[in-house]
PDB file of C-alpha atoms in Angstrom:
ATOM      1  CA  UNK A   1      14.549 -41.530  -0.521  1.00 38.00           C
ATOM      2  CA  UNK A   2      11.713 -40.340   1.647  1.00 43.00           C
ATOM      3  CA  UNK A   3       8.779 -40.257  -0.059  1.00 41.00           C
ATOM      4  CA  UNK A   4       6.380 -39.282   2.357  1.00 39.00           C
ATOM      5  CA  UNK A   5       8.199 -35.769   2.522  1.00 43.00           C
ATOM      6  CA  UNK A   6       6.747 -35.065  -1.233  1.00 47.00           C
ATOM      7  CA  UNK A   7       3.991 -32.312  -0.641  1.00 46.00           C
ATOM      8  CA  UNK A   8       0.352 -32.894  -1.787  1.00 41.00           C
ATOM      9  CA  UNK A   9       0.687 -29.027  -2.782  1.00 45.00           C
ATOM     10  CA  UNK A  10       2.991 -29.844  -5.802  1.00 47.00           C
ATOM     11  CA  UNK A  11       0.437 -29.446  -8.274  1.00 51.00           C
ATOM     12  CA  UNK A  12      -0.172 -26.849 -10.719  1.00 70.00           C
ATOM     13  CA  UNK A  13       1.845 -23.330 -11.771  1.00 83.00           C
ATOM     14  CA  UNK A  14       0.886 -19.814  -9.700  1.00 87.00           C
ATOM     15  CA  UNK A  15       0.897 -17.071 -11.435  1.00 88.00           C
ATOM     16  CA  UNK A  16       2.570 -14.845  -8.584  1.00 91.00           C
ATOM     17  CA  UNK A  17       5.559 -17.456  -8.539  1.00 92.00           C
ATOM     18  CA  UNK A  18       5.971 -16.583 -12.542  1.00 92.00           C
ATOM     19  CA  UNK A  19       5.633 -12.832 -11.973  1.00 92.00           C
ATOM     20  CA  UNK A  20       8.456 -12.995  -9.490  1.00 95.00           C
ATOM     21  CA  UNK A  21      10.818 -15.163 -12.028  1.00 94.00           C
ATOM     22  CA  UNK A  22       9.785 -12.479 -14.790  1.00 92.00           C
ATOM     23  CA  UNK A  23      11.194  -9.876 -12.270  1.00 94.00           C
ATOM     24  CA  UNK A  24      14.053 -11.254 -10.247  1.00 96.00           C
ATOM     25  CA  UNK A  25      15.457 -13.931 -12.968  1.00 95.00           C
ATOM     26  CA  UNK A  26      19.233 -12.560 -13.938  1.00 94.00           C
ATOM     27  CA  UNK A  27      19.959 -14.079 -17.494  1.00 91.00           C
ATOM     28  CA  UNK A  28      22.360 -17.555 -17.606  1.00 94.00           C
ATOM     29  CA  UNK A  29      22.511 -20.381 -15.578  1.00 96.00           C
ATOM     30  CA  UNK A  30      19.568 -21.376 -13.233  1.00 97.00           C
ATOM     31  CA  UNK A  31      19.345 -24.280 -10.947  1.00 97.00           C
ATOM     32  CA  UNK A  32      15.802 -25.345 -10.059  1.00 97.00           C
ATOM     33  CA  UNK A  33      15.760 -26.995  -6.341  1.00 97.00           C
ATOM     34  CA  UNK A  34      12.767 -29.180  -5.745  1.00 94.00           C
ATOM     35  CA  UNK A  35      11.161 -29.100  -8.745  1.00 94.00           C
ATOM     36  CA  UNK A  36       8.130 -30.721  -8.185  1.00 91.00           C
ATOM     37  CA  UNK A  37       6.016 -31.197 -11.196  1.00 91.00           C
ATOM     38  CA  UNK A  38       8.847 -29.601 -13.192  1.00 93.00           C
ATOM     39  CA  UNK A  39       6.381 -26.676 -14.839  1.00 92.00           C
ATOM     40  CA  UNK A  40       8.198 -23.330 -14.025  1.00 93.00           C
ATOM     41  CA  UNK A  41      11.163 -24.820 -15.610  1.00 93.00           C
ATOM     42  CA  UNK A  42       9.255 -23.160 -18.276  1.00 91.00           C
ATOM     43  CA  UNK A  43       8.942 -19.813 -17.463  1.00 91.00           C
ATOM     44  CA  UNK A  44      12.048 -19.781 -16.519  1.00 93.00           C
ATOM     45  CA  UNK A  45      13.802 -20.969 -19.703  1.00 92.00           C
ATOM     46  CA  UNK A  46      11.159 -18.183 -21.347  1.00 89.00           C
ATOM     47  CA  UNK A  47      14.316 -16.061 -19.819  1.00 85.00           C
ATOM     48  CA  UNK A  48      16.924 -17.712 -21.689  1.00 81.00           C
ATOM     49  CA  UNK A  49      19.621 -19.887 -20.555  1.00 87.00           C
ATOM     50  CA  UNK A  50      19.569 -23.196 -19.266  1.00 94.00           C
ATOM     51  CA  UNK A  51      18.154 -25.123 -16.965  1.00 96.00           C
ATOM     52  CA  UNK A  52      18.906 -28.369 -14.307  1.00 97.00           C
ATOM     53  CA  UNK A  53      16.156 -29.281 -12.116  1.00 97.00           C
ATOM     54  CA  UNK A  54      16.609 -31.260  -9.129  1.00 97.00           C
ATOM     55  CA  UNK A  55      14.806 -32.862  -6.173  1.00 95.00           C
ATOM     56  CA  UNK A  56      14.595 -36.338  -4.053  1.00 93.00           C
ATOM     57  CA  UNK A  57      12.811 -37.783  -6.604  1.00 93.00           C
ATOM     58  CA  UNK A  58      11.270 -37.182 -10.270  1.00 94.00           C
ATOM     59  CA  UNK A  59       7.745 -36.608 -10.060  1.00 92.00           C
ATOM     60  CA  UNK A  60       7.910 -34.047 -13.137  1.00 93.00           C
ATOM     61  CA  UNK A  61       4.913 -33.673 -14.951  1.00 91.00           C
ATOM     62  CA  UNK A  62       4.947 -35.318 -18.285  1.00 91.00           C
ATOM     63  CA  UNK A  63       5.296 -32.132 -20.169  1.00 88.00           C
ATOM     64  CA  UNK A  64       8.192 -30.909 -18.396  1.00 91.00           C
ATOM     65  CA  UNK A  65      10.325 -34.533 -18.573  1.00 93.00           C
ATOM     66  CA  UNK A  66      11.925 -33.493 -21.257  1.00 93.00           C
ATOM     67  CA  UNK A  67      14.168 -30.538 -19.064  1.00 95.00           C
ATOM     68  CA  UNK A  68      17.796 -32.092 -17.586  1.00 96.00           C
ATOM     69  CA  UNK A  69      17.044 -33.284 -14.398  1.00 97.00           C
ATOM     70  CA  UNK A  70      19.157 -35.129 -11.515  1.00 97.00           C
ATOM     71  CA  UNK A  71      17.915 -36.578  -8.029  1.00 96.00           C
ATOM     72  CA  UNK A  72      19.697 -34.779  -5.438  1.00 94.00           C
ATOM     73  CA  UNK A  73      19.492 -34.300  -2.102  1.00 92.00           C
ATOM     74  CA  UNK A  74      18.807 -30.489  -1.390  1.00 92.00           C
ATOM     75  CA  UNK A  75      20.992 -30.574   1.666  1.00 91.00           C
ATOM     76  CA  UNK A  76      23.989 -31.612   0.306  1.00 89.00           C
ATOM     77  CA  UNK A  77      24.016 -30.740  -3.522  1.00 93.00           C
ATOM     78  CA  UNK A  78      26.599 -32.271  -5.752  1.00 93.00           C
ATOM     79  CA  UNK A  79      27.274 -29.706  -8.202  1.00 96.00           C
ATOM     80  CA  UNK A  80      30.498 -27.273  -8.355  1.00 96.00           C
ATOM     81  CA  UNK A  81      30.901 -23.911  -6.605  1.00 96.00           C
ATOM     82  CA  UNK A  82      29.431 -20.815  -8.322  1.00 95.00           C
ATOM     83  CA  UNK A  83      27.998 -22.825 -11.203  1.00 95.00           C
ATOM     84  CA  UNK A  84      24.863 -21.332 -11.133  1.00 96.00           C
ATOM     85  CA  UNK A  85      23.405 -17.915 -11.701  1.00 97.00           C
ATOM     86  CA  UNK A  86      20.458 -18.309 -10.232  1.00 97.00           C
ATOM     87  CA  UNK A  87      18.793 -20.853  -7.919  1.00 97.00           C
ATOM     88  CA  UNK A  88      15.206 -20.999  -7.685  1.00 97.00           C
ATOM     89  CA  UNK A  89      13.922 -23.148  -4.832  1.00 97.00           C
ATOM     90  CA  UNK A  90      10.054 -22.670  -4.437  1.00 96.00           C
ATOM     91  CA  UNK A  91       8.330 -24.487  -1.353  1.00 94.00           C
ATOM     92  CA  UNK A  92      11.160 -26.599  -0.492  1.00 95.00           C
ATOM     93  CA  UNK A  93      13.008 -25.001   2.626  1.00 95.00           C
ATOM     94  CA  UNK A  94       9.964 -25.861   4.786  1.00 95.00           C
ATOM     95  CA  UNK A  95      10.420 -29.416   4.036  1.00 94.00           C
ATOM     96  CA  UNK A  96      14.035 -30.086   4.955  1.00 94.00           C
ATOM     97  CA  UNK A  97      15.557 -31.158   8.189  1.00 94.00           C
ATOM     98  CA  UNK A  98      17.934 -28.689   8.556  1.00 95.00           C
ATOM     99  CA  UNK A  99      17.136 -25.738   6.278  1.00 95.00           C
ATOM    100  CA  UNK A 100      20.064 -23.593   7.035  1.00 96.00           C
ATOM    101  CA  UNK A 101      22.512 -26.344   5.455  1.00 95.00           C
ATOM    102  CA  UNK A 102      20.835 -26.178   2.762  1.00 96.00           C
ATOM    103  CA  UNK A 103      21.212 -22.271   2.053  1.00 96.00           C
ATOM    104  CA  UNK A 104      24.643 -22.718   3.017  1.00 96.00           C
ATOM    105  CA  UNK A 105      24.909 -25.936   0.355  1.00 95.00           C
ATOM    106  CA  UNK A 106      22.845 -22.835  -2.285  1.00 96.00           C
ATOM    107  CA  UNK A 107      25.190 -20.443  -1.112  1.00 96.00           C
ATOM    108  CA  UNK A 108      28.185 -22.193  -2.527  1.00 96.00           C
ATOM    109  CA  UNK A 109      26.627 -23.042  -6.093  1.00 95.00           C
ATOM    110  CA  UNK A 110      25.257 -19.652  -6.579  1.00 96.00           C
ATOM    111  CA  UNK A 111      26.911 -16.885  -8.395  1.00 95.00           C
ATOM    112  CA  UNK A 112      24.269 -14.175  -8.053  1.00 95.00           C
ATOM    113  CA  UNK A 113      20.037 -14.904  -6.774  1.00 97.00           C
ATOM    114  CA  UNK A 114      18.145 -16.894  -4.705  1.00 97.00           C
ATOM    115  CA  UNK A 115      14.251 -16.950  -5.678  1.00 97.00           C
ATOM    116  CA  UNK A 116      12.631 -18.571  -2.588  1.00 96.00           C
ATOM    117  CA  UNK A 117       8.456 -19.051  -1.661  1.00 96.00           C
ATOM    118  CA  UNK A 118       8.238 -20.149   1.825  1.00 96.00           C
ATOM    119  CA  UNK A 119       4.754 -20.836   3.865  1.00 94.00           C
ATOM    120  CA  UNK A 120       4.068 -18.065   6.332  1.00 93.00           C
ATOM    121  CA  UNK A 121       3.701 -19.345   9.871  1.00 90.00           C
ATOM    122  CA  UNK A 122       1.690 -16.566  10.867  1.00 85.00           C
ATOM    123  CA  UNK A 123      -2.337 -17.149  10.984  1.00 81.00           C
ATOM    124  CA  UNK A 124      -3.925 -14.341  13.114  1.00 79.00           C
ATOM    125  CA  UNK A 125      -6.338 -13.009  10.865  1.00 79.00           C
ATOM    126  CA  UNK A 126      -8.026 -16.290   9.532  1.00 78.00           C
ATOM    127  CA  UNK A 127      -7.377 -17.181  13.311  1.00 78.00           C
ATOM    128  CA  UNK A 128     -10.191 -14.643  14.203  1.00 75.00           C
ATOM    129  CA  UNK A 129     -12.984 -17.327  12.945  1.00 72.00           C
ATOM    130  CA  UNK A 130     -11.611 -20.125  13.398  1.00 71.00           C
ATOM    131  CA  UNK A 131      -9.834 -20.698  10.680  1.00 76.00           C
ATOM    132  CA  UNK A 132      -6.473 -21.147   9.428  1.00 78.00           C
ATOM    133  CA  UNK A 133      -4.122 -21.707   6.550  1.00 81.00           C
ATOM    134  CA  UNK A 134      -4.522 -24.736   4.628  1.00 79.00           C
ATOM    135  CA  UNK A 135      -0.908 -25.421   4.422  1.00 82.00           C
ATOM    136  CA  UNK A 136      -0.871 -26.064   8.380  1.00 81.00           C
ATOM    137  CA  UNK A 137      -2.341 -29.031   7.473  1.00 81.00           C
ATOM    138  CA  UNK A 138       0.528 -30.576   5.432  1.00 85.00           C
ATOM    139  CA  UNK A 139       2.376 -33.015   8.018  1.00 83.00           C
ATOM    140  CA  UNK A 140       5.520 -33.031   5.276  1.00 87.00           C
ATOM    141  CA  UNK A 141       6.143 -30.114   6.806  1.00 89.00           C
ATOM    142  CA  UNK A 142       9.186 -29.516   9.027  1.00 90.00           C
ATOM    143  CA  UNK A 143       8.765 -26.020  10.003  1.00 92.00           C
ATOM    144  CA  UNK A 144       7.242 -22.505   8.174  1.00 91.00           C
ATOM    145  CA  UNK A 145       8.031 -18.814   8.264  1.00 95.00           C
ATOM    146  CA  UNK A 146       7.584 -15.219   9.370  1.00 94.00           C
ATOM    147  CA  UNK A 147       9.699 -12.804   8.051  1.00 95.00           C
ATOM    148  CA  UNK A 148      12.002 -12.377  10.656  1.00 95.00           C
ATOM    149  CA  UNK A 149      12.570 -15.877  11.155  1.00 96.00           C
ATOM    150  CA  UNK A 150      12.953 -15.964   7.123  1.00 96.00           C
ATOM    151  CA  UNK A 151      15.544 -13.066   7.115  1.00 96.00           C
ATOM    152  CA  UNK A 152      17.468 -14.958  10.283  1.00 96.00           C
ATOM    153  CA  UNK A 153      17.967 -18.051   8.324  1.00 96.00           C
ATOM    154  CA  UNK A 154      19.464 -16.039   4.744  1.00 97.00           C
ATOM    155  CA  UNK A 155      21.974 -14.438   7.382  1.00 96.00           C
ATOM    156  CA  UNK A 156      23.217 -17.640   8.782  1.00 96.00           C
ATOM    157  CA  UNK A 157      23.901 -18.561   4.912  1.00 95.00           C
ATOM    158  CA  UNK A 158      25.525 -15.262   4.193  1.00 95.00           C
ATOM    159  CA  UNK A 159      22.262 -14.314   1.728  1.00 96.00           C
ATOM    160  CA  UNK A 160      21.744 -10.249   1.847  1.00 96.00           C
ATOM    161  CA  UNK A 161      17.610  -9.924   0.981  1.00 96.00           C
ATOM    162  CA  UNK A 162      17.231  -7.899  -2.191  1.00 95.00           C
ATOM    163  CA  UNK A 163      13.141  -7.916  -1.836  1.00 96.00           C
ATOM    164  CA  UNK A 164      10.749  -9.805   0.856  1.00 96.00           C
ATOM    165  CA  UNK A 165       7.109  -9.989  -0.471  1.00 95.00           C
ATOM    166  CA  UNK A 166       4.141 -11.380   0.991  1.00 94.00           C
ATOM    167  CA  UNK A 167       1.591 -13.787  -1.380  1.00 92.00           C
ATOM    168  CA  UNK A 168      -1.613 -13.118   0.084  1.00 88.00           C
ATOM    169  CA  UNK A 169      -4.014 -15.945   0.516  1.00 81.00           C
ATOM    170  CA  UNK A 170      -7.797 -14.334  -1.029  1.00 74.00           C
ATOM    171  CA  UNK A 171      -9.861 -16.866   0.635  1.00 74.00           C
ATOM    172  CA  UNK A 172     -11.304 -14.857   3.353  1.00 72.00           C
ATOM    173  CA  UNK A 173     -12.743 -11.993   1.031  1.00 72.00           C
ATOM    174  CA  UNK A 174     -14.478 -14.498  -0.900  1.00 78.00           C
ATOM    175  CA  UNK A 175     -15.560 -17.158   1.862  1.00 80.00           C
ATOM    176  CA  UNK A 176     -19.255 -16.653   1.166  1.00 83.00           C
ATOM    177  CA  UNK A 177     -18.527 -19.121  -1.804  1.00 83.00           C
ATOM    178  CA  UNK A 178     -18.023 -21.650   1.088  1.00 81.00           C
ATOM    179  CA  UNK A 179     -21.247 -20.791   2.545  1.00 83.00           C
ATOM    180  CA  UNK A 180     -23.594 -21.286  -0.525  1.00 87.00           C
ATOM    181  CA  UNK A 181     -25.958 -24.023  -0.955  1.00 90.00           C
ATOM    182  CA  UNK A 182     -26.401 -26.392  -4.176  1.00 91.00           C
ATOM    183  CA  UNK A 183     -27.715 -23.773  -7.299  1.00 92.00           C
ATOM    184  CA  UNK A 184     -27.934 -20.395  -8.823  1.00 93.00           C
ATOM    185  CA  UNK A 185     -29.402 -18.007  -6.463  1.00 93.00           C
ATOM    186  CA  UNK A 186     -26.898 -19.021  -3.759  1.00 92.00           C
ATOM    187  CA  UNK A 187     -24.091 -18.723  -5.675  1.00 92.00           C
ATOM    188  CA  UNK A 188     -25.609 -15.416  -7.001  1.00 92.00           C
ATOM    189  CA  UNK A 189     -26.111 -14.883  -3.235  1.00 92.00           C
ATOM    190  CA  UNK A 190     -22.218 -16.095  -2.943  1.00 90.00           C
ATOM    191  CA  UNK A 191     -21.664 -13.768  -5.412  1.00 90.00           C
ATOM    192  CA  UNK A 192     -23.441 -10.216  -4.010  1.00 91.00           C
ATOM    193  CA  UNK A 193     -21.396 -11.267  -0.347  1.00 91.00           C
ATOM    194  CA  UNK A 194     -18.182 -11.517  -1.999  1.00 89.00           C
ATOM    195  CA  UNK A 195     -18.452  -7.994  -4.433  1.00 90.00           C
ATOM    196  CA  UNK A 196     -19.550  -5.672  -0.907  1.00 90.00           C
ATOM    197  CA  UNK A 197     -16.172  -7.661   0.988  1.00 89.00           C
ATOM    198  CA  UNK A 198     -13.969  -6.563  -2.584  1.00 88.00           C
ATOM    199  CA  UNK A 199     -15.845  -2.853  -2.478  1.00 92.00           C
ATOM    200  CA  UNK A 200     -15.373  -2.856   1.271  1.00 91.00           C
ATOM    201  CA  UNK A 201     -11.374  -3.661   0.649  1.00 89.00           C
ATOM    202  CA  UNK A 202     -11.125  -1.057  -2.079  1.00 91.00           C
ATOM    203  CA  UNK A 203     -12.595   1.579  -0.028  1.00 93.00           C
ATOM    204  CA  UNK A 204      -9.908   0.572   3.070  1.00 92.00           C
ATOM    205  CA  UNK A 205     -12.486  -0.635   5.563  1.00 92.00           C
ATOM    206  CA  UNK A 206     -11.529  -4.448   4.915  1.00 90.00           C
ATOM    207  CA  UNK A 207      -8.260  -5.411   4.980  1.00 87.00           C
ATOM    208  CA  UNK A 208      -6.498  -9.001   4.134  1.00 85.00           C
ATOM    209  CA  UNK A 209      -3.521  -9.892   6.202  1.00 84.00           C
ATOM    210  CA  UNK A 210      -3.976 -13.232   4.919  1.00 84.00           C
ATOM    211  CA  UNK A 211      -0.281 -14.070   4.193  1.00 88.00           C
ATOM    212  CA  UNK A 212       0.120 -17.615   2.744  1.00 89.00           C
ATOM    213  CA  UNK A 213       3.201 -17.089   1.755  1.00 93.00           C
ATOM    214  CA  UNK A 214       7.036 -15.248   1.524  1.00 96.00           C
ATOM    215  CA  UNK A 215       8.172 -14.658  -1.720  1.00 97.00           C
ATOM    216  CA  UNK A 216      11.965 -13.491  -1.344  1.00 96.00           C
ATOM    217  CA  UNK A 217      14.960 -12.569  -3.685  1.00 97.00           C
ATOM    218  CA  UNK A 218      18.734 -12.619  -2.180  1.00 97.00           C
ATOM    219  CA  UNK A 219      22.503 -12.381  -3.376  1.00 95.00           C
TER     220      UNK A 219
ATOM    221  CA  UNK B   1     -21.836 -28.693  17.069  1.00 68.00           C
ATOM    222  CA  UNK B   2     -21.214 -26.193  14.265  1.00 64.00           C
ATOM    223  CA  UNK B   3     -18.589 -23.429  13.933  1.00 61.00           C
ATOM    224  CA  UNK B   4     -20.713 -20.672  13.896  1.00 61.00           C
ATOM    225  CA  UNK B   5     -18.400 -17.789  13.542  1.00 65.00           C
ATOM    226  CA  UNK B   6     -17.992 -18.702   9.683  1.00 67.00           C
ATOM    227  CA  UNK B   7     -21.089 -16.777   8.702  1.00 68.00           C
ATOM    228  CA  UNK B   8     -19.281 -14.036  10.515  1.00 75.00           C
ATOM    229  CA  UNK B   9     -15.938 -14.240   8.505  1.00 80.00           C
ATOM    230  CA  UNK B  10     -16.565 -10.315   7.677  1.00 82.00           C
ATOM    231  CA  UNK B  11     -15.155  -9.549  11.174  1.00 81.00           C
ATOM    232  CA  UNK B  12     -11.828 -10.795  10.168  1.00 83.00           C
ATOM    233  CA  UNK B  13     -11.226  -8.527   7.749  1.00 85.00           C
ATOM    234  CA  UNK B  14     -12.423  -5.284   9.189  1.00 85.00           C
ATOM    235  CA  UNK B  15      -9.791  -2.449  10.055  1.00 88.00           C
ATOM    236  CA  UNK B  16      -9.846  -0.668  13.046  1.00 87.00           C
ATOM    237  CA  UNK B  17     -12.849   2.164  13.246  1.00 90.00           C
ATOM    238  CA  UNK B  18     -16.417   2.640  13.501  1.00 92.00           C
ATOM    239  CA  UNK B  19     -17.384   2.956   9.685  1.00 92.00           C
ATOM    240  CA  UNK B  20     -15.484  -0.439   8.639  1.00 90.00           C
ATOM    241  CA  UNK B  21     -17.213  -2.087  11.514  1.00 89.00           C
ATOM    242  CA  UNK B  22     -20.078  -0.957  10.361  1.00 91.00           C
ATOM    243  CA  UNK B  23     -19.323  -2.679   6.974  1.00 90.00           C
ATOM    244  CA  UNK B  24     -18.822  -5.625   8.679  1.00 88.00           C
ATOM    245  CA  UNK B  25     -22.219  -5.383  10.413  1.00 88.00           C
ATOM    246  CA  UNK B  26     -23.986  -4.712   6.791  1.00 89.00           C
ATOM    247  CA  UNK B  27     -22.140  -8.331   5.563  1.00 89.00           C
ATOM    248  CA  UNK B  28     -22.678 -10.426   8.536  1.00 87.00           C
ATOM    249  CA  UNK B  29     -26.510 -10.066   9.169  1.00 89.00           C
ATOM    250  CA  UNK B  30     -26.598 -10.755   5.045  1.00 90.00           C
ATOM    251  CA  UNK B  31     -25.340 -14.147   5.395  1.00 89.00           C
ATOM    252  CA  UNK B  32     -27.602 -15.299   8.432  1.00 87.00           C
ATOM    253  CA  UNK B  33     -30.422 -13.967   6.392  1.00 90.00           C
ATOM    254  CA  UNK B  34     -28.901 -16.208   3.078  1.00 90.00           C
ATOM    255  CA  UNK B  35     -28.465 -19.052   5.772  1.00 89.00           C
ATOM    256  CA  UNK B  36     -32.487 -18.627   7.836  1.00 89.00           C
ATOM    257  CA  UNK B  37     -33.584 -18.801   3.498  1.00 91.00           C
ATOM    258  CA  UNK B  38     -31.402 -21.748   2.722  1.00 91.00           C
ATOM    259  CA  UNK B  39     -29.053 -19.983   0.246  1.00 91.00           C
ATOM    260  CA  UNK B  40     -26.216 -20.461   2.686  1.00 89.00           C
ATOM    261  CA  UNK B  41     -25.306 -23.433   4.400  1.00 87.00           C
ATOM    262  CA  UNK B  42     -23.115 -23.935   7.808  1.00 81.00           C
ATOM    263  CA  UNK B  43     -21.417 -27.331   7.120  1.00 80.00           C
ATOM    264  CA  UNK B  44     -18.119 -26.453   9.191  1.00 79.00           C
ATOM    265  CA  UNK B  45     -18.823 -29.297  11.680  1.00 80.00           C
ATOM    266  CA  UNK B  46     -16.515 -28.607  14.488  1.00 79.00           C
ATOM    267  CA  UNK B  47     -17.386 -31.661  17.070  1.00 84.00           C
ATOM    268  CA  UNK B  48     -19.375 -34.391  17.447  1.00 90.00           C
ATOM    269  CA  UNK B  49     -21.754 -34.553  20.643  1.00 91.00           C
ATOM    270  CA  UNK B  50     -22.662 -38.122  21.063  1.00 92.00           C
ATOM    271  CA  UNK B  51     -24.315 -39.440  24.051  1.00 94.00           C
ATOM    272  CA  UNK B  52     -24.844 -43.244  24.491  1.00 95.00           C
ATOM    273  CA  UNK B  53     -26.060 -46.024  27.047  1.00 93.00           C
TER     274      UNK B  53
END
């Protein structure tokens, strides 16, 4: 077990990640790859069906230790062929050594959808001040994504994309936050920046290309 | 030695033309005015200079 491949970003449940299990989820059997902390084995039992959840080692949140769960390695996954309807594997890929063993090891277990969330590789627009993503900053990670490099590694596994979403990062239009001093008026100052950036967006003038991540569905 | 194009993060974000670069000219000379009053504060140290005998 390698524990220094656990991410420091397994905390906490995003919203966008539930919105795409609402959406993509097929009812039955779902295998959870990577778990994590173990918390969207809730939403997705919300869908009915069961539930394993697997990953190198259990670091489940105390409110989701009651789900079945199994170490595993990712790569090489121990469970029979097509026993799964769906396999969700959320910010894992970009961890393994070799990631296209693993979608062939999914390929075999699933009957019908991958759910994957993969870090986008691409940082051009944060790039522009100096900035970039914060998830270039996690050394657990092996490799990350753009969409074509994505889409190359579901064809190797024999995965046809049924959707291919970006999760866009909303630092940038609100980075005055950053900037403000200690206290009300700057954060009121914060505050003003941040609403003319959100107008400036609406109206088409702004535009965030921040990308933090690919959300993706195949069969 | 500060980064000093954070106060100017509005550039990222503009779109191609003259009216959105205009927006971003509105934003940018906002924040250097929050910054010269203290309500905004350039922390983003990118080096250290450090000269010694």
């Amino acid at each position: 077990m390698k524990l220094q491949r656990l991410s420091f970003c397994a905390i906490g449940v995003n919203v966008e990640k539930v919105r795409l299990l609402d959406e993509y989820l097929v009812k039955g059997t779902t295998l959870d790859v990577g778990c994590g902390n173990g918390l969207y084995g809730f939403p997705i039992l919300s869908r009915g069906g069961s539930i394993l959840q697997v990953d190198i080692a259990d670091r489940r949140d105390s409110r989701a230790q009651a789900l079945p769960f199994r170490v595993m390695d990712a790569q090489n996954l121990d469970l029979p062929d097509a026993s799964y309807d769906n396999v969700v594997a959320f910010d894992i890929m970009e961890h393994l050594d070799d990631d296209i063993l693993f979608l062939q090891s999914v390929r075999r277990i699933c009957r019908n959808r991958l759910l994957l969330s993969v870090p986008n590789a691409e940082d051009e627009q944060p790039a522009k001040v100096a900035l970039t993503h914060i998830h270039h900053k996690d050394k657990t990670h092996r490799r990350e994504y753009t969409k074509e490099s994505l889409l190359v590694a579901l064809s190797r596994a024999d995965f046809h994309p049924l959707m291919i979403r970006p999760h866009y990062n909303r630092c940038l239009p609100g980075f005055a936050r950053a900037l403000a001093a200690e206290g009300m008026v700057p954060k009121m100052a914060a505050k003003f920046i941040s609403m003319q950036c959100c107008l400036f967006e609406r109206l088409g003038w702004f535009e965030n290309r921040c990308v933090a991540d690919w959300f993706c569905v195949a069969e | 030695m500060r980064l000093l194009s954070l106060p100017f993060f509005a550039h990222a974000l503009v779109k191609d033309g003259i009216i959105p670069k205009i927006a971003a000219r509105i934003v940018s000379p906002q924040c250097q005015l929050f910054e010269k009053h203290g309500f905004f504060e350039n922390r983003c140290v990118n080096d250290w200079f450090c000269v010694a005998e």
